[in-house]
Amino acid sequence: MKKLLVSVFVFLFTSAALFSQKSNSQIGREYGEKYRQIGQDRSLSGYEKGQRKKQLSLKKKQEMIRNNQNHNHNNHGVTSNSNEKERLEKKIDRLEEKYDREKKNIENNYNLSKSEKKSRKKLLEKKYKAEKEILKKRKDDL
């Protein structure tokens, strides 16, 4: 039993260089096969199978993290900029949705007079445009 455990760890450490060149889905498939082998091993008790699967899961996480770090490092930050742009675009979309909701709330507030509604809408629009301009500038700077 110890020999099997040692051989699994030796295999994992020697194949670490190979995993860094593979995609996350390929890594997942390989680890899936290892999980299956552990599950079918009749010489292990349920507890031992669980322990080995936990260890294998930790190794898988480490490989995935290492793979992602290598991938991001090789792209020289391109992905972080594109992710930041996507995040800012989503923020702009949420800002637009918030503006529409607040505008409808002002329109549906029957306690306000017509002039109060108009002034609040103008104030809301100015605030919205200023925030949107700031987000667009940040996005364009990336």
PDB file of C-alpha atoms in Angstrom:
ATOM      1  CA  MET A   1       0.000   0.000   0.000  1.00  0.00           C
ATOM      2  CA  LYS A   2       2.841   2.377   0.812  1.00  0.00           C
ATOM      3  CA  LYS A   3       4.494   1.486  -2.483  1.00  0.00           C
ATOM      4  CA  LEU A   4       1.365   2.495  -4.366  1.00  0.00           C
ATOM      5  CA  LEU A   5       1.181   5.788  -2.501  1.00  0.00           C
ATOM      6  CA  VAL A   6       4.866   6.515  -3.114  1.00  0.00           C
ATOM      7  CA  SER A   7       4.532   5.659  -6.797  1.00  0.00           C
ATOM      8  CA  VAL A   8       1.540   8.012  -7.135  1.00  0.00           C
ATOM      9  CA  PHE A   9       3.491  10.870  -5.556  1.00  0.00           C
ATOM     10  CA  VAL A  10       6.573  10.185  -7.671  1.00  0.00           C
ATOM     11  CA  PHE A  11       4.422  10.209 -10.780  1.00  0.00           C
ATOM     12  CA  LEU A  12       2.795  13.478  -9.747  1.00  0.00           C
ATOM     13  CA  PHE A  13       6.078  15.235  -9.079  1.00  0.00           C
ATOM     14  CA  THR A  14       7.769  13.998 -12.249  1.00  0.00           C
ATOM     15  CA  SER A  15       4.812  14.913 -14.413  1.00  0.00           C
ATOM     16  CA  ALA A  16       4.494  18.449 -13.001  1.00  0.00           C
ATOM     17  CA  ALA A  17       6.464  19.901 -15.893  1.00  0.00           C
ATOM     18  CA  LEU A  18       4.162  18.187 -18.362  1.00  0.00           C
ATOM     19  CA  PHE A  19       1.034  19.537 -16.682  1.00  0.00           C
ATOM     20  CA  SER A  20       2.143  23.149 -17.021  1.00  0.00           C
ATOM     21  CA  GLN A  21       1.936  22.811 -20.805  1.00  0.00           C
ATOM     22  CA  LYS A  22      -1.614  21.449 -20.784  1.00  0.00           C
ATOM     23  CA  SER A  23      -4.957  23.173 -20.566  1.00  0.00           C
ATOM     24  CA  ASN A  24      -7.070  22.986 -17.448  1.00  0.00           C
ATOM     25  CA  SER A  25      -9.532  20.634 -19.124  1.00  0.00           C
ATOM     26  CA  GLN A  26      -6.734  18.219 -20.025  1.00  0.00           C
ATOM     27  CA  ILE A  27      -5.470  18.314 -16.467  1.00  0.00           C
ATOM     28  CA  GLY A  28      -8.993  17.651 -15.229  1.00  0.00           C
ATOM     29  CA  ARG A  29      -9.380  14.646 -17.503  1.00  0.00           C
ATOM     30  CA  GLU A  30      -6.117  13.132 -16.313  1.00  0.00           C
ATOM     31  CA  TYR A  31      -7.003  13.621 -12.683  1.00  0.00           C
ATOM     32  CA  GLY A  32     -10.467  12.208 -13.351  1.00  0.00           C
ATOM     33  CA  GLU A  33      -8.848   8.992 -14.505  1.00  0.00           C
ATOM     34  CA  LYS A  34      -6.756   8.890 -11.319  1.00  0.00           C
ATOM     35  CA  TYR A  35      -9.878   9.448  -9.173  1.00  0.00           C
ATOM     36  CA  ARG A  36     -11.567   6.564 -10.977  1.00  0.00           C
ATOM     37  CA  GLN A  37      -8.583   4.267 -10.365  1.00  0.00           C
ATOM     38  CA  ILE A  38      -8.590   5.079  -6.666  1.00  0.00           C
ATOM     39  CA  GLY A  39     -12.339   4.461  -6.487  1.00  0.00           C
ATOM     40  CA  GLN A  40     -12.012   1.046  -8.132  1.00  0.00           C
ATOM     41  CA  ASP A  41      -9.112  -0.110  -5.966  1.00  0.00           C
ATOM     42  CA  ARG A  42     -10.648  -2.899  -3.846  1.00  0.00           C
ATOM     43  CA  SER A  43      -7.651  -3.151  -1.542  1.00  0.00           C
ATOM     44  CA  LEU A  44      -8.435   0.243   0.011  1.00  0.00           C
ATOM     45  CA  SER A  45     -11.083   0.982   2.608  1.00  0.00           C
ATOM     46  CA  GLY A  46     -13.538   3.805   2.078  1.00  0.00           C
ATOM     47  CA  TYR A  47     -11.630   6.047   4.444  1.00  0.00           C
ATOM     48  CA  GLU A  48      -8.320   5.420   2.652  1.00  0.00           C
ATOM     49  CA  LYS A  49      -9.944   6.129  -0.706  1.00  0.00           C
ATOM     50  CA  GLY A  50     -11.266   9.398   0.659  1.00  0.00           C
ATOM     51  CA  GLN A  51      -7.862  10.383   1.996  1.00  0.00           C
ATOM     52  CA  ARG A  52      -6.139   9.630  -1.297  1.00  0.00           C
ATOM     53  CA  LYS A  53      -8.775  11.522  -3.252  1.00  0.00           C
ATOM     54  CA  LYS A  54      -8.298  14.510  -0.939  1.00  0.00           C
ATOM     55  CA  GLN A  55      -4.551  14.447  -1.539  1.00  0.00           C
ATOM     56  CA  LEU A  56      -5.114  14.120  -5.269  1.00  0.00           C
ATOM     57  CA  SER A  57      -7.583  17.007  -5.176  1.00  0.00           C
ATOM     58  CA  LEU A  58      -4.999  19.254  -3.494  1.00  0.00           C
ATOM     59  CA  LYS A  59      -2.416  18.336  -6.116  1.00  0.00           C
ATOM     60  CA  LYS A  60      -4.928  19.074  -8.856  1.00  0.00           C
ATOM     61  CA  LYS A  61      -5.656  22.503  -7.395  1.00  0.00           C
ATOM     62  CA  GLN A  62      -1.944  23.281  -7.182  1.00  0.00           C
ATOM     63  CA  GLU A  63      -1.397  22.202 -10.781  1.00  0.00           C
ATOM     64  CA  MET A  64      -4.335  24.297 -11.998  1.00  0.00           C
ATOM     65  CA  ILE A  65      -3.078  27.356 -10.124  1.00  0.00           C
ATOM     66  CA  ARG A  66       0.456  26.856 -11.412  1.00  0.00           C
ATOM     67  CA  ASN A  67      -0.883  26.359 -14.944  1.00  0.00           C
ATOM     68  CA  ASN A  68      -2.947  29.563 -14.747  1.00  0.00           C
ATOM     69  CA  GLN A  69      -0.014  31.536 -13.353  1.00  0.00           C
ATOM     70  CA  ASN A  70       2.257  30.308 -16.134  1.00  0.00           C
ATOM     71  CA  HIS A  71      -0.389  31.119 -18.714  1.00  0.00           C
ATOM     72  CA  ASN A  72      -0.909  34.663 -17.374  1.00  0.00           C
ATOM     73  CA  HIS A  73       2.840  35.191 -17.075  1.00  0.00           C
ATOM     74  CA  ASN A  74       3.406  34.140 -20.680  1.00  0.00           C
ATOM     75  CA  ASN A  75       0.770  36.595 -21.918  1.00  0.00           C
ATOM     76  CA  HIS A  76       2.554  39.485 -20.160  1.00  0.00           C
ATOM     77  CA  GLY A  77      -0.584  40.790 -18.487  1.00  0.00           C
ATOM     78  CA  VAL A  78      -2.777  40.846 -21.579  1.00  0.00           C
ATOM     79  CA  THR A  79      -5.456  38.821 -19.849  1.00  0.00           C
ATOM     80  CA  SER A  80      -5.483  41.060 -16.794  1.00  0.00           C
ATOM     81  CA  ASN A  81      -6.098  44.136 -18.955  1.00  0.00           C
ATOM     82  CA  SER A  82      -8.861  42.441 -20.905  1.00  0.00           C
ATOM     83  CA  ASN A  83     -10.394  41.198 -17.653  1.00  0.00           C
ATOM     84  CA  GLU A  84     -10.246  44.706 -16.246  1.00  0.00           C
ATOM     85  CA  LYS A  85     -11.929  46.096 -19.368  1.00  0.00           C
ATOM     86  CA  GLU A  86     -14.684  43.495 -19.113  1.00  0.00           C
ATOM     87  CA  ARG A  87     -15.133  44.340 -15.436  1.00  0.00           C
ATOM     88  CA  LEU A  88     -15.454  48.038 -16.260  1.00  0.00           C
ATOM     89  CA  GLU A  89     -17.951  47.312 -19.059  1.00  0.00           C
ATOM     90  CA  LYS A  90     -20.083  45.327 -16.627  1.00  0.00           C
ATOM     91  CA  LYS A  91     -19.851  48.154 -14.130  1.00  0.00           C
ATOM     92  CA  ILE A  92     -21.063  50.609 -16.786  1.00  0.00           C
ATOM     93  CA  ASP A  93     -23.978  48.292 -17.590  1.00  0.00           C
ATOM     94  CA  ARG A  94     -24.915  48.061 -13.913  1.00  0.00           C
ATOM     95  CA  LEU A  95     -24.705  51.848 -13.659  1.00  0.00           C
ATOM     96  CA  GLU A  96     -27.126  52.204 -16.586  1.00  0.00           C
ATOM     97  CA  GLU A  97     -29.546  49.752 -14.994  1.00  0.00           C
ATOM     98  CA  LYS A  98     -29.343  51.638 -11.701  1.00  0.00           C
ATOM     99  CA  TYR A  99     -30.008  54.926 -13.496  1.00  0.00           C
ATOM    100  CA  ASP A 100     -33.100  53.490 -15.193  1.00  0.00           C
ATOM    101  CA  ARG A 101     -34.427  52.108 -11.898  1.00  0.00           C
ATOM    102  CA  GLU A 102     -33.939  55.394 -10.060  1.00  0.00           C
ATOM    103  CA  LYS A 103     -35.507  57.351 -12.909  1.00  0.00           C
ATOM    104  CA  LYS A 104     -38.597  55.122 -12.790  1.00  0.00           C
ATOM    105  CA  ASN A 105     -38.762  55.534  -9.016  1.00  0.00           C
ATOM    106  CA  ILE A 106     -38.805  59.302  -9.431  1.00  0.00           C
ATOM    107  CA  GLU A 107     -41.506  59.094 -12.117  1.00  0.00           C
ATOM    108  CA  ASN A 108     -43.643  56.785  -9.965  1.00  0.00           C
ATOM    109  CA  ASN A 109     -43.363  58.934  -6.839  1.00  0.00           C
ATOM    110  CA  TYR A 110     -46.723  60.669  -6.718  1.00  0.00           C
ATOM    111  CA  ASN A 111     -45.774  62.743  -3.676  1.00  0.00           C
ATOM    112  CA  LEU A 112     -43.517  64.916  -5.838  1.00  0.00           C
ATOM    113  CA  SER A 113     -44.709  67.781  -7.969  1.00  0.00           C
ATOM    114  CA  LYS A 114     -43.949  67.947 -11.673  1.00  0.00           C
ATOM    115  CA  SER A 115     -41.162  70.508 -11.192  1.00  0.00           C
ATOM    116  CA  GLU A 116     -39.568  68.460  -8.374  1.00  0.00           C
ATOM    117  CA  LYS A 117     -39.582  65.349 -10.558  1.00  0.00           C
ATOM    118  CA  LYS A 118     -37.945  67.290 -13.370  1.00  0.00           C
ATOM    119  CA  SER A 119     -35.219  68.733 -11.148  1.00  0.00           C
ATOM    120  CA  ARG A 120     -34.469  65.353  -9.543  1.00  0.00           C
ATOM    121  CA  LYS A 121     -34.249  63.698 -12.961  1.00  0.00           C
ATOM    122  CA  LYS A 122     -31.790  66.347 -14.163  1.00  0.00           C
ATOM    123  CA  LEU A 123     -29.666  65.920 -11.042  1.00  0.00           C
ATOM    124  CA  LEU A 124     -29.739  62.137 -11.455  1.00  0.00           C
ATOM    125  CA  GLU A 125     -28.770  62.424 -15.129  1.00  0.00           C
ATOM    126  CA  LYS A 126     -25.798  64.697 -14.349  1.00  0.00           C
ATOM    127  CA  LYS A 127     -24.589  62.310 -11.669  1.00  0.00           C
ATOM    128  CA  TYR A 128     -25.006  59.331 -14.006  1.00  0.00           C
ATOM    129  CA  LYS A 129     -23.148  60.984 -16.885  1.00  0.00           C
ATOM    130  CA  ALA A 130     -20.242  61.997 -14.630  1.00  0.00           C
ATOM    131  CA  GLU A 131     -19.837  58.480 -13.246  1.00  0.00           C
ATOM    132  CA  LYS A 132     -20.129  56.923 -16.685  1.00  0.00           C
ATOM    133  CA  GLU A 133     -17.501  59.286 -18.090  1.00  0.00           C
ATOM    134  CA  ILE A 134     -15.073  58.356 -15.307  1.00  0.00           C
ATOM    135  CA  LEU A 135     -15.556  54.632 -16.004  1.00  0.00           C
ATOM    136  CA  LYS A 136     -15.138  55.137 -19.764  1.00  0.00           C
ATOM    137  CA  LYS A 137     -11.905  57.075 -19.216  1.00  0.00           C
ATOM    138  CA  ARG A 138     -10.531  54.310 -17.022  1.00  0.00           C
ATOM    139  CA  LYS A 139     -11.507  51.728 -19.628  1.00  0.00           C
ATOM    140  CA  ASP A 140      -9.906  53.701 -22.467  1.00  0.00           C
ATOM    141  CA  ASP A 141      -6.680  54.143 -20.485  1.00  0.00           C
ATOM    142  CA  LEU A 142      -6.181  50.369 -20.352  1.00  0.00           C
TER     143      LEU A 142
END
